Amino acid sequence: AELELSKNGWLLDIEKLTLGENIGEGEFGAVYEGVYMSQRVAVKTIKCDVTAQAFLQETTVMTKLQHKNLVRLLGVILHKGLHIVTELMTKGNLVNFLRTRGRSVVNSVQLLRFSLDVCEGMEYLESKKLVHRDLAARNVLISDDNVAKVSDFGLTKVDSKVSDKAKLPVKWTAPEALKKEKFSTKSDVWSYGILLWEIFSYGRQPYPKMSLQEVKDKVEQGYRMEAPEDCPPSVYSLMRVCWEQEPRKRPGFHKLREKLDREMEKLSPG
Ligand code: ADP
């Protein structure tokens, strides 16, 4: 993996990197703001060598993925573990963005814009036959110019939250993935439905007040969340199709994007 990355120019020079403030905590290490050759970047550090090797493998996948709605990988640095260098998303993750601003600042056109952004990123991953496995608003980041981008794609196979059944993000994971570990684009679509709910509830925790075991049991029996306050019925019906028990009854991301385009046209024509 190292050789392949180096051949293709993805190995960056530590000397050209200036680390700045700590801007987040990842599962395997801290995330820092920084500057690389006069570009503002985010640097995710992975200290454990075994994990670093696994991530290195996965970043070779990331190098092949480029889309306006995916957080762009700039390269990696092998130095005391692994540094993953990506574009800096100055407005942080979508959950915090929505929670801190709220209804008085963010209108429904903006919510729909974020929903479309994520959908387009996922449509691209779908076209590459890539399954994300950990799609959630906490893994969507907002750029300086308010574009929502999916992060952590391609890395989820080494992410213990997803490879270790006990750590699965239960409230976002489709029933067939929870029960039989059947992950697919259609299980990502389920998660996308939860993400839509998070967006239109301005960053609330899904299934408020329910325990994980309760969520597992109730969802299996057909329970679904109600529409968030003031959510357009057409958007809620999109959530509901994403939450079809049967994966093949759920739409793909291409179909979802077409539906969202039509919603956007209704809400903000032209
Ligand atoms: P993990 O997936 O290991 O939990 P994340 O990649 O979600 O770690 O990073 C943790 C936090 O760091 C994010 O919620 C976000 O606030 C911040 N962060 C991560 N990547 C970036 C980035 N490219 N730009 C800005 N902030 C980031």
XYZ file of C-alpha atoms and ligand atoms in Angstrom:
297
model
C 0.000 0.000 0.000
C 2.811 2.366 0.895
C 4.534 1.784 -2.425
C 1.344 2.320 -4.397
C 0.610 5.562 -2.541
C 4.149 6.806 -3.031
C 4.174 6.014 -6.770
C 1.015 8.006 -7.238
C 2.130 11.018 -5.231
C -0.124 10.529 -2.219
C 2.699 10.400 0.318
C 3.111 13.927 1.655
C 6.139 15.551 3.259
C 5.940 16.091 7.024
C 8.299 19.076 6.680
C 5.684 20.945 4.661
C 3.003 20.465 7.307
C 2.325 22.887 10.149
C -0.002 21.502 12.804
C -2.392 23.892 14.514
C -5.222 23.557 16.996
C -6.923 20.332 17.983
C -10.371 20.416 16.347
C -11.790 17.038 17.226
C -11.342 13.618 18.721
C -11.517 10.589 16.463
C -11.789 6.999 17.552
C -8.061 6.383 17.023
C -6.530 9.763 17.740
C -6.955 13.516 17.617
C -7.892 15.627 14.597
C -5.910 18.854 14.084
C -6.248 21.891 11.931
C -3.122 22.606 9.906
C -1.510 24.153 6.855
C 0.107 22.136 4.068
C 1.894 24.126 1.384
C -0.283 27.185 2.149
C -3.555 25.212 2.007
C -5.655 24.876 5.180
C -6.085 21.188 5.977
C -7.407 18.781 8.600
C -5.045 16.123 9.917
C -6.340 12.934 11.454
C -3.703 11.142 13.464
C -3.614 7.405 14.008
C -1.023 6.401 16.563
C -1.434 2.654 16.765
C 0.790 0.976 14.156
C -1.510 -1.955 13.440
C -4.476 0.346 12.884
C -2.278 2.679 10.839
C -1.400 -0.172 8.451
C -5.054 -1.058 7.993
C -5.962 2.575 7.363
C -3.111 2.943 4.900
C -4.628 0.125 2.886
C -8.010 1.818 2.899
C -6.693 5.228 1.916
C -5.640 3.712 -1.406
C -9.390 3.336 -2.025
C -9.993 6.947 -1.021
C -7.427 8.233 -3.504
C -9.627 6.981 -6.319
C -12.754 8.764 -5.112
C -13.311 12.399 -5.993
C -16.615 14.193 -5.775
C -17.764 17.631 -4.610
C -19.778 16.002 -1.812
C -17.048 13.762 -0.437
C -14.390 15.192 1.898
C -11.300 15.224 -0.292
C -8.195 13.291 0.682
C -5.027 15.279 0.020
C -2.611 12.550 1.041
C -1.044 10.726 3.939
C 2.100 11.106 6.002
C 3.859 8.145 7.558
C 5.345 9.520 10.742
C 4.759 8.091 14.219
C 1.823 6.114 12.924
C -0.272 7.687 10.189
C -1.440 11.208 9.435
C -4.434 11.427 7.078
C -4.568 14.861 5.466
C -7.897 16.068 4.081
C -9.457 19.360 3.052
C -10.435 21.466 6.082
C -14.165 21.622 6.717
C -14.267 24.818 8.766
C -17.871 24.549 9.924
C -17.447 21.159 11.552
C -19.886 18.285 11.563
C -23.537 18.575 10.551
C -24.967 17.669 13.971
C -23.148 20.501 15.743
C -23.822 22.859 12.839
C -27.582 22.346 13.103
C -27.701 22.239 16.911
C -25.778 25.474 17.394
C -27.652 27.446 14.728
C -31.174 26.054 14.953
C -34.453 27.006 13.296
C -33.962 30.764 13.532
C -30.819 30.617 11.369
C -31.181 27.580 9.092
C -34.288 27.473 6.858
C -35.898 24.498 5.139
C -34.254 25.276 1.763
C -30.875 24.976 3.480
C -31.930 21.677 5.120
C -32.966 20.332 1.745
C -29.677 21.563 0.258
C -27.719 19.542 2.858
C -29.930 16.498 2.182
C -29.233 16.779 -1.539
C -25.491 17.286 -0.984
C -25.232 14.076 1.051
C -27.442 12.202 -1.423
C -25.216 13.222 -4.339
C -22.097 12.081 -2.491
C -23.795 8.762 -1.753
C -25.035 8.433 -5.354
C -21.394 8.663 -6.398
C -20.331 5.983 -3.879
C -23.253 3.830 -5.080
C -22.016 4.189 -8.676
C -18.597 2.941 -7.490
C -20.284 0.036 -5.662
C -18.894 1.260 -2.359
C -20.791 0.758 0.888
C -20.199 3.371 3.593
C -21.590 1.455 6.623
C -21.400 4.427 8.980
C -23.465 7.139 7.328
C -24.774 9.551 9.993
C -24.927 13.317 10.451
C -21.852 13.164 12.709
C -19.912 11.897 9.661
C -21.072 14.724 7.403
C -18.889 17.838 7.502
C -19.663 21.412 6.405
C -17.276 23.511 4.332
C -16.638 27.231 4.622
C -19.167 27.843 1.835
C -21.838 25.622 3.482
C -21.463 22.543 1.293
C -22.168 19.263 3.090
C -19.690 16.463 2.362
C -19.598 12.844 3.445
C -16.513 11.921 5.451
C -14.971 8.642 6.611
C -15.935 6.738 3.455
C -13.584 3.939 2.542
C -12.303 3.822 6.090
C -15.177 1.974 7.643
C -13.835 -1.521 7.124
C -11.131 -0.875 9.708
C -13.466 1.089 11.923
C -14.202 -1.157 14.902
C -17.621 0.509 15.296
C -18.576 -1.280 12.106
C -16.373 -4.354 12.065
C -17.160 -5.273 15.650
C -20.817 -6.202 15.916
C -21.017 -5.064 19.541
C -20.060 -1.508 18.549
C -22.438 -0.986 15.606
C -24.152 2.396 15.510
C -27.494 0.722 16.270
C -29.767 3.717 15.699
C -28.379 4.199 12.160
C -27.980 0.569 11.099
C -30.536 -1.292 8.965
C -32.197 -4.332 10.607
C -30.649 -6.848 8.176
C -27.191 -5.378 8.852
C -27.716 -5.582 12.614
C -29.027 -9.122 12.512
C -27.176 -10.782 9.654
C -24.371 -8.311 8.936
C -25.826 -7.800 5.466
C -24.383 -4.415 4.556
C -25.231 -3.011 1.123
C -26.071 0.236 -0.622
C -29.606 -0.419 0.610
C -28.431 -0.539 4.227
C -26.703 2.815 3.554
C -30.100 4.045 2.276
C -31.649 3.089 5.632
C -28.941 5.137 7.408
C -29.597 7.978 4.978
C -33.249 7.980 6.114
C -32.073 8.383 9.723
C -29.737 11.147 8.572
C -32.696 12.928 6.902
C -34.501 12.707 10.232
C -31.450 14.191 11.999
C -31.308 17.053 9.482
C -34.995 17.954 9.697
C -34.954 17.744 13.490
C -31.965 20.147 13.621
C -29.562 17.597 14.982
C -31.614 15.692 17.529
C -30.545 12.252 18.661
C -32.637 9.660 16.734
C -35.197 7.594 18.690
C -35.118 10.053 21.611
C -35.349 8.413 25.036
C -35.182 4.863 23.636
C -32.438 2.451 24.661
C -30.461 0.613 21.987
C -32.082 -2.713 22.856
C -35.515 -1.090 22.642
C -34.662 0.361 19.221
C -33.492 -3.032 17.953
C -36.625 -4.822 19.151
C -39.205 -2.190 18.206
C -37.768 -1.483 14.737
C -37.751 -5.200 13.999
C -41.463 -5.238 14.899
C -42.139 -2.376 12.486
C -41.855 0.671 14.743
C -40.629 3.817 12.947
C -39.872 7.352 14.172
C -42.499 10.049 13.720
C -41.870 13.040 11.482
C -39.740 15.770 13.073
C -41.591 18.981 13.974
C -42.466 21.059 10.882
C -40.964 18.465 8.527
C -42.538 18.644 5.034
C -44.711 15.508 4.536
C -42.958 14.769 1.223
C -39.598 14.611 3.031
C -41.057 12.396 5.763
C -42.371 9.995 3.117
C -38.809 9.779 1.759
C -37.615 8.770 5.237
C -40.310 6.119 5.374
C -39.290 4.475 2.074
C -35.670 4.467 3.237
C -36.930 2.535 6.275
C -38.707 -0.249 4.384
C -37.989 -3.486 6.268
C -37.225 -5.227 2.954
C -33.963 -3.807 1.478
C -35.088 -4.210 -2.141
C -38.174 -2.083 -1.511
C -35.950 0.872 -0.588
C -35.009 3.249 -3.409
C -31.369 3.639 -4.462
C -29.516 6.935 -4.074
C -30.051 7.834 -7.729
C -33.822 7.633 -7.326
C -33.667 9.514 -4.016
C -31.657 12.290 -5.637
C -34.266 12.676 -8.388
C -37.029 12.950 -5.779
C -35.051 15.510 -3.770
C -34.341 17.537 -6.916
C -38.108 17.782 -7.450
C -38.614 18.882 -3.831
C -35.963 21.554 -4.241
C -37.639 22.766 -7.431
C -40.943 23.128 -5.540
C -39.388 24.951 -2.592
C -37.009 27.201 -4.447
C -37.886 27.307 -8.152
C -35.075 28.018 -10.592
P -13.879 9.246 13.996
O -14.614 8.859 12.756
O -12.637 8.435 14.237
O -14.764 9.313 15.212
P -13.931 11.822 12.820
O -13.344 11.682 11.480
O -15.422 11.816 12.898
O -13.342 10.746 13.781
O -13.400 13.171 13.450
C -13.825 13.657 14.712
C -14.208 15.137 14.619
O -13.122 15.903 14.083
C -15.375 15.409 13.661
O -16.626 15.265 14.281
C -15.117 16.840 13.247
O -15.665 17.741 14.180
C -13.601 16.919 13.236
N -13.089 16.712 11.849
C -12.766 15.546 11.244
N -12.357 15.732 9.968
C -12.435 17.061 9.743
C -12.164 17.910 8.598
N -11.749 17.406 7.439
N -12.374 19.234 8.745
C -12.826 19.744 9.913
N -13.087 19.018 11.007
C -12.901 17.690 10.944
